[in-house]
């Protein structure tokens, strides 16, 4: 039987009273627990180990770049790590969010000692957003090539990328070179009335 959202909020407030946390109501009533970077690992362990919480599974973890959030009105830290947790016993879900303090060199502790499933999720967040996870056992790219430059999910990453790959027949191998594609603006497709089917026409 699932615990009610209000009950989960009360449990979190009671058992995390020693920490500065922010509980935010989200979509479909799912709570977001925002924590300070210094308390991130400690709170993660408490969420997993405390019998009243018992979040035994990390379902997902991702990076977020808030630099253009709210049409540029966002004034907080740029990069966050968001984890989605599940308590099987309580049939409850929780979103855990922490912000990296340094925009130029974003880093947060790894959650792999708490939930081993964080491993490849954190590698993906590192690859796509450039967020470093301190203590990760094998932090390297997982989706892009080893020679890839930049992090493609950052809001300031160019749509056409920085490098392109082609086969060089003279060198008889694949080579990297600066992108030669010109960025173009796409316009919305317009469907005109005179292009519609005429009654009786096949």
Tab-separated table of C-alpha atoms in Angstrom:
chain	number	residue	atom	x	y	z
A	1	UNK	CA	0.000	0.000	0.000
A	2	UNK	CA	1.386	3.408	-1.019
A	3	UNK	CA	1.977	6.038	1.620
A	4	UNK	CA	0.324	9.386	0.974
A	5	UNK	CA	2.422	12.333	-0.185
A	6	UNK	CA	1.620	14.278	2.992
A	7	UNK	CA	2.799	11.324	5.070
A	8	UNK	CA	6.064	11.166	3.105
A	9	UNK	CA	6.593	14.882	3.579
A	10	UNK	CA	6.100	14.496	7.357
A	11	UNK	CA	8.558	11.606	7.486
A	12	UNK	CA	11.174	13.560	5.552
A	13	UNK	CA	10.744	16.650	7.713
A	14	UNK	CA	10.995	14.582	10.878
A	15	UNK	CA	14.005	12.457	9.975
A	16	UNK	CA	15.953	15.177	8.138
A	17	UNK	CA	15.356	17.916	10.701
A	18	UNK	CA	19.104	18.249	11.337
A	19	UNK	CA	19.728	19.274	7.720
A	20	UNK	CA	18.827	22.295	5.643
A	21	UNK	CA	16.510	20.863	2.999
A	22	UNK	CA	13.831	22.218	0.727
A	23	UNK	CA	10.745	20.133	-0.103
A	24	UNK	CA	9.072	21.120	-3.365
A	25	UNK	CA	5.763	19.789	-4.692
A	26	UNK	CA	6.199	18.559	-8.243
A	27	UNK	CA	4.195	17.122	-11.100
A	28	UNK	CA	1.478	14.684	-9.983
A	29	UNK	CA	2.325	15.439	-6.367
A	30	UNK	CA	5.786	13.849	-6.512
A	31	UNK	CA	8.056	15.533	-3.997
A	32	UNK	CA	11.448	16.993	-4.826
A	33	UNK	CA	13.933	17.016	-1.959
A	34	UNK	CA	16.562	19.678	-2.564
A	35	UNK	CA	19.672	19.310	-0.402
A	36	UNK	CA	22.935	21.161	0.180
A	37	UNK	CA	26.012	19.792	-1.560
A	38	UNK	CA	27.797	19.192	1.771
A	39	UNK	CA	24.912	16.985	3.007
A	40	UNK	CA	24.272	15.138	-0.250
A	41	UNK	CA	25.888	11.780	0.556
A	42	UNK	CA	24.805	11.743	4.205
A	43	UNK	CA	21.183	12.393	3.279
A	44	UNK	CA	21.314	9.811	0.478
A	45	UNK	CA	22.470	7.178	2.973
A	46	UNK	CA	19.720	8.162	5.420
A	47	UNK	CA	17.101	7.968	2.665
A	48	UNK	CA	18.267	4.445	1.902
A	49	UNK	CA	18.893	3.109	5.417
A	50	UNK	CA	16.277	4.695	7.700
A	51	UNK	CA	13.378	2.288	8.212
A	52	UNK	CA	10.821	5.107	7.964
A	53	UNK	CA	12.118	6.079	4.502
A	54	UNK	CA	13.687	2.953	2.961
A	55	UNK	CA	14.434	4.245	-0.532
A	56	UNK	CA	16.180	1.098	-1.628
A	57	UNK	CA	16.395	1.755	-5.376
A	58	UNK	CA	17.770	4.541	-7.529
A	59	UNK	CA	15.703	4.450	-10.721
A	60	UNK	CA	17.377	7.232	-12.652
A	61	UNK	CA	19.919	10.027	-12.343
A	62	UNK	CA	20.473	12.883	-14.760
A	63	UNK	CA	22.167	16.231	-15.124
A	64	UNK	CA	20.266	19.468	-15.678
A	65	UNK	CA	21.518	22.759	-17.132
A	66	UNK	CA	19.333	25.575	-15.792
A	67	UNK	CA	21.119	28.379	-17.664
A	68	UNK	CA	18.138	29.102	-19.940
A	69	UNK	CA	15.403	27.911	-17.574
A	70	UNK	CA	12.381	30.223	-17.389
A	71	UNK	CA	13.507	32.069	-20.540
A	72	UNK	CA	16.708	33.114	-18.825
A	73	UNK	CA	15.071	34.304	-15.605
A	74	UNK	CA	16.786	31.584	-13.517
A	75	UNK	CA	19.121	33.127	-10.929
A	76	UNK	CA	20.330	30.023	-9.075
A	77	UNK	CA	23.236	27.678	-9.729
A	78	UNK	CA	23.533	26.445	-13.299
A	79	UNK	CA	24.084	22.680	-12.975
A	80	UNK	CA	22.116	20.192	-10.893
A	81	UNK	CA	22.060	16.435	-10.471
A	82	UNK	CA	18.568	14.969	-10.103
A	83	UNK	CA	17.948	11.416	-8.892
A	84	UNK	CA	14.683	9.489	-8.865
A	85	UNK	CA	14.293	7.138	-5.904
A	86	UNK	CA	11.854	4.345	-5.135
A	87	UNK	CA	10.914	2.700	-1.867
A	88	UNK	CA	9.472	-0.729	-2.690
A	89	UNK	CA	8.233	-1.355	0.848
A	90	UNK	CA	6.449	1.992	1.140
A	91	UNK	CA	5.533	2.173	-2.558
A	92	UNK	CA	6.786	5.759	-2.605
A	93	UNK	CA	8.827	7.850	-5.032
A	94	UNK	CA	11.072	10.812	-4.356
A	95	UNK	CA	13.106	13.174	-6.491
A	96	UNK	CA	16.476	14.168	-4.962
A	97	UNK	CA	18.197	17.299	-6.310
A	98	UNK	CA	21.577	18.840	-5.553
A	99	UNK	CA	23.292	21.781	-7.250
A	100	UNK	CA	26.969	21.978	-8.150
A	101	UNK	CA	28.569	25.066	-6.639
A	102	UNK	CA	31.079	25.849	-9.411
A	103	UNK	CA	29.600	26.590	-12.841
A	104	UNK	CA	32.975	26.386	-14.584
A	105	UNK	CA	33.938	23.082	-12.960
A	106	UNK	CA	30.704	21.431	-11.740
A	107	UNK	CA	31.275	18.527	-9.364
A	108	UNK	CA	29.259	16.543	-6.852
A	109	UNK	CA	30.016	13.355	-4.877
A	110	UNK	CA	29.193	10.066	-6.565
A	111	UNK	CA	26.200	8.077	-5.322
A	112	UNK	CA	27.716	4.732	-6.342
A	113	UNK	CA	28.580	3.758	-2.719
A	114	UNK	CA	24.906	4.275	-1.812
A	115	UNK	CA	23.164	2.940	-4.932
A	116	UNK	CA	25.400	1.061	-7.332
A	117	UNK	CA	22.958	1.731	-10.174
A	118	UNK	CA	24.212	5.343	-10.201
A	119	UNK	CA	27.377	4.204	-12.005
A	120	UNK	CA	26.369	4.454	-15.663
A	121	UNK	CA	23.833	7.220	-15.010
A	122	UNK	CA	26.637	9.398	-13.606
A	123	UNK	CA	28.866	8.551	-16.561
A	124	UNK	CA	26.084	9.766	-18.851
A	125	UNK	CA	25.682	13.016	-16.873
A	126	UNK	CA	29.452	13.529	-17.055
A	127	UNK	CA	29.518	12.869	-20.790
A	128	UNK	CA	26.546	15.057	-21.717
A	129	UNK	CA	26.827	17.871	-19.145
A	130	UNK	CA	30.454	17.766	-17.974
A	131	UNK	CA	29.472	17.217	-14.328
A	132	UNK	CA	32.279	15.494	-12.431
A	133	UNK	CA	31.398	12.914	-9.790
A	134	UNK	CA	34.012	12.761	-7.043
A	135	UNK	CA	34.853	9.194	-6.063
A	136	UNK	CA	33.296	7.561	-9.116
A	137	UNK	CA	35.110	4.269	-9.869
A	138	UNK	CA	35.267	4.714	-13.661
A	139	UNK	CA	34.239	8.191	-14.818
A	140	UNK	CA	34.641	8.293	-18.592
A	141	UNK	CA	32.469	9.014	-21.586
A	142	UNK	CA	29.701	6.529	-22.286
A	143	UNK	CA	27.726	7.892	-25.277
A	144	UNK	CA	30.105	10.107	-27.256
A	145	UNK	CA	33.443	9.168	-28.783
A	146	UNK	CA	36.645	9.446	-26.746
A	147	UNK	CA	37.862	12.266	-28.990
A	148	UNK	CA	34.627	14.232	-28.639
A	149	UNK	CA	35.064	17.855	-27.599
A	150	UNK	CA	32.564	19.444	-25.226
A	151	UNK	CA	29.356	18.247	-23.617
A	152	UNK	CA	26.388	18.185	-26.036
A	153	UNK	CA	23.517	18.662	-23.549
A	154	UNK	CA	24.854	21.967	-22.257
A	155	UNK	CA	22.625	24.809	-23.411
A	156	UNK	CA	25.579	26.695	-24.906
A	157	UNK	CA	26.795	23.742	-26.998
A	158	UNK	CA	26.476	24.565	-30.741
A	159	UNK	CA	23.700	22.668	-32.518
A	160	UNK	CA	26.097	21.503	-35.251
A	161	UNK	CA	28.826	20.513	-32.774
A	162	UNK	CA	32.506	21.412	-32.845
A	163	UNK	CA	34.040	18.581	-34.883
A	164	UNK	CA	32.939	16.447	-37.793
A	165	UNK	CA	34.189	13.034	-38.829
A	166	UNK	CA	34.874	11.950	-42.400
A	167	UNK	CA	36.820	9.300	-44.235
A	168	UNK	CA	39.992	10.615	-45.901
A	169	UNK	CA	40.777	8.492	-48.995
A	170	UNK	CA	44.374	9.775	-49.142
A	171	UNK	CA	45.129	8.883	-45.519
A	172	UNK	CA	42.845	5.847	-45.775
A	173	UNK	CA	41.390	6.454	-42.344
A	174	UNK	CA	38.758	8.436	-40.491
A	175	UNK	CA	39.817	11.995	-39.638
A	176	UNK	CA	38.395	14.707	-37.399
A	177	UNK	CA	38.127	18.269	-38.619
A	178	UNK	CA	36.372	21.485	-37.552
A	179	UNK	CA	32.724	21.502	-38.461
A	180	UNK	CA	32.062	22.850	-41.981
A	181	UNK	CA	28.269	22.849	-41.728
A	182	UNK	CA	26.725	26.308	-41.605
A	183	UNK	CA	24.086	26.696	-38.945
A	184	UNK	CA	20.704	27.549	-40.447
A	185	UNK	CA	17.410	28.638	-39.033
A	186	UNK	CA	14.510	26.245	-39.521
A	187	UNK	CA	11.122	27.701	-40.310
A	188	UNK	CA	7.834	26.115	-39.397
A	189	UNK	CA	6.086	24.141	-42.105
A	190	UNK	CA	2.973	25.860	-43.403
A	191	UNK	CA	0.019	23.866	-44.747
A	192	UNK	CA	-1.977	25.984	-47.171
A	193	UNK	CA	-5.698	25.596	-47.808
A	194	UNK	CA	-5.224	25.244	-51.585
A	195	UNK	CA	-3.116	22.078	-51.072
A	196	UNK	CA	-5.906	20.151	-49.401
A	197	UNK	CA	-7.807	17.412	-51.157
A	198	UNK	CA	-10.774	18.536	-53.222
A	199	UNK	CA	-14.033	16.665	-52.664
A	200	UNK	CA	-14.445	13.987	-55.286
A	201	UNK	CA	-10.793	14.061	-56.363
A	202	UNK	CA	-8.815	10.855	-56.088
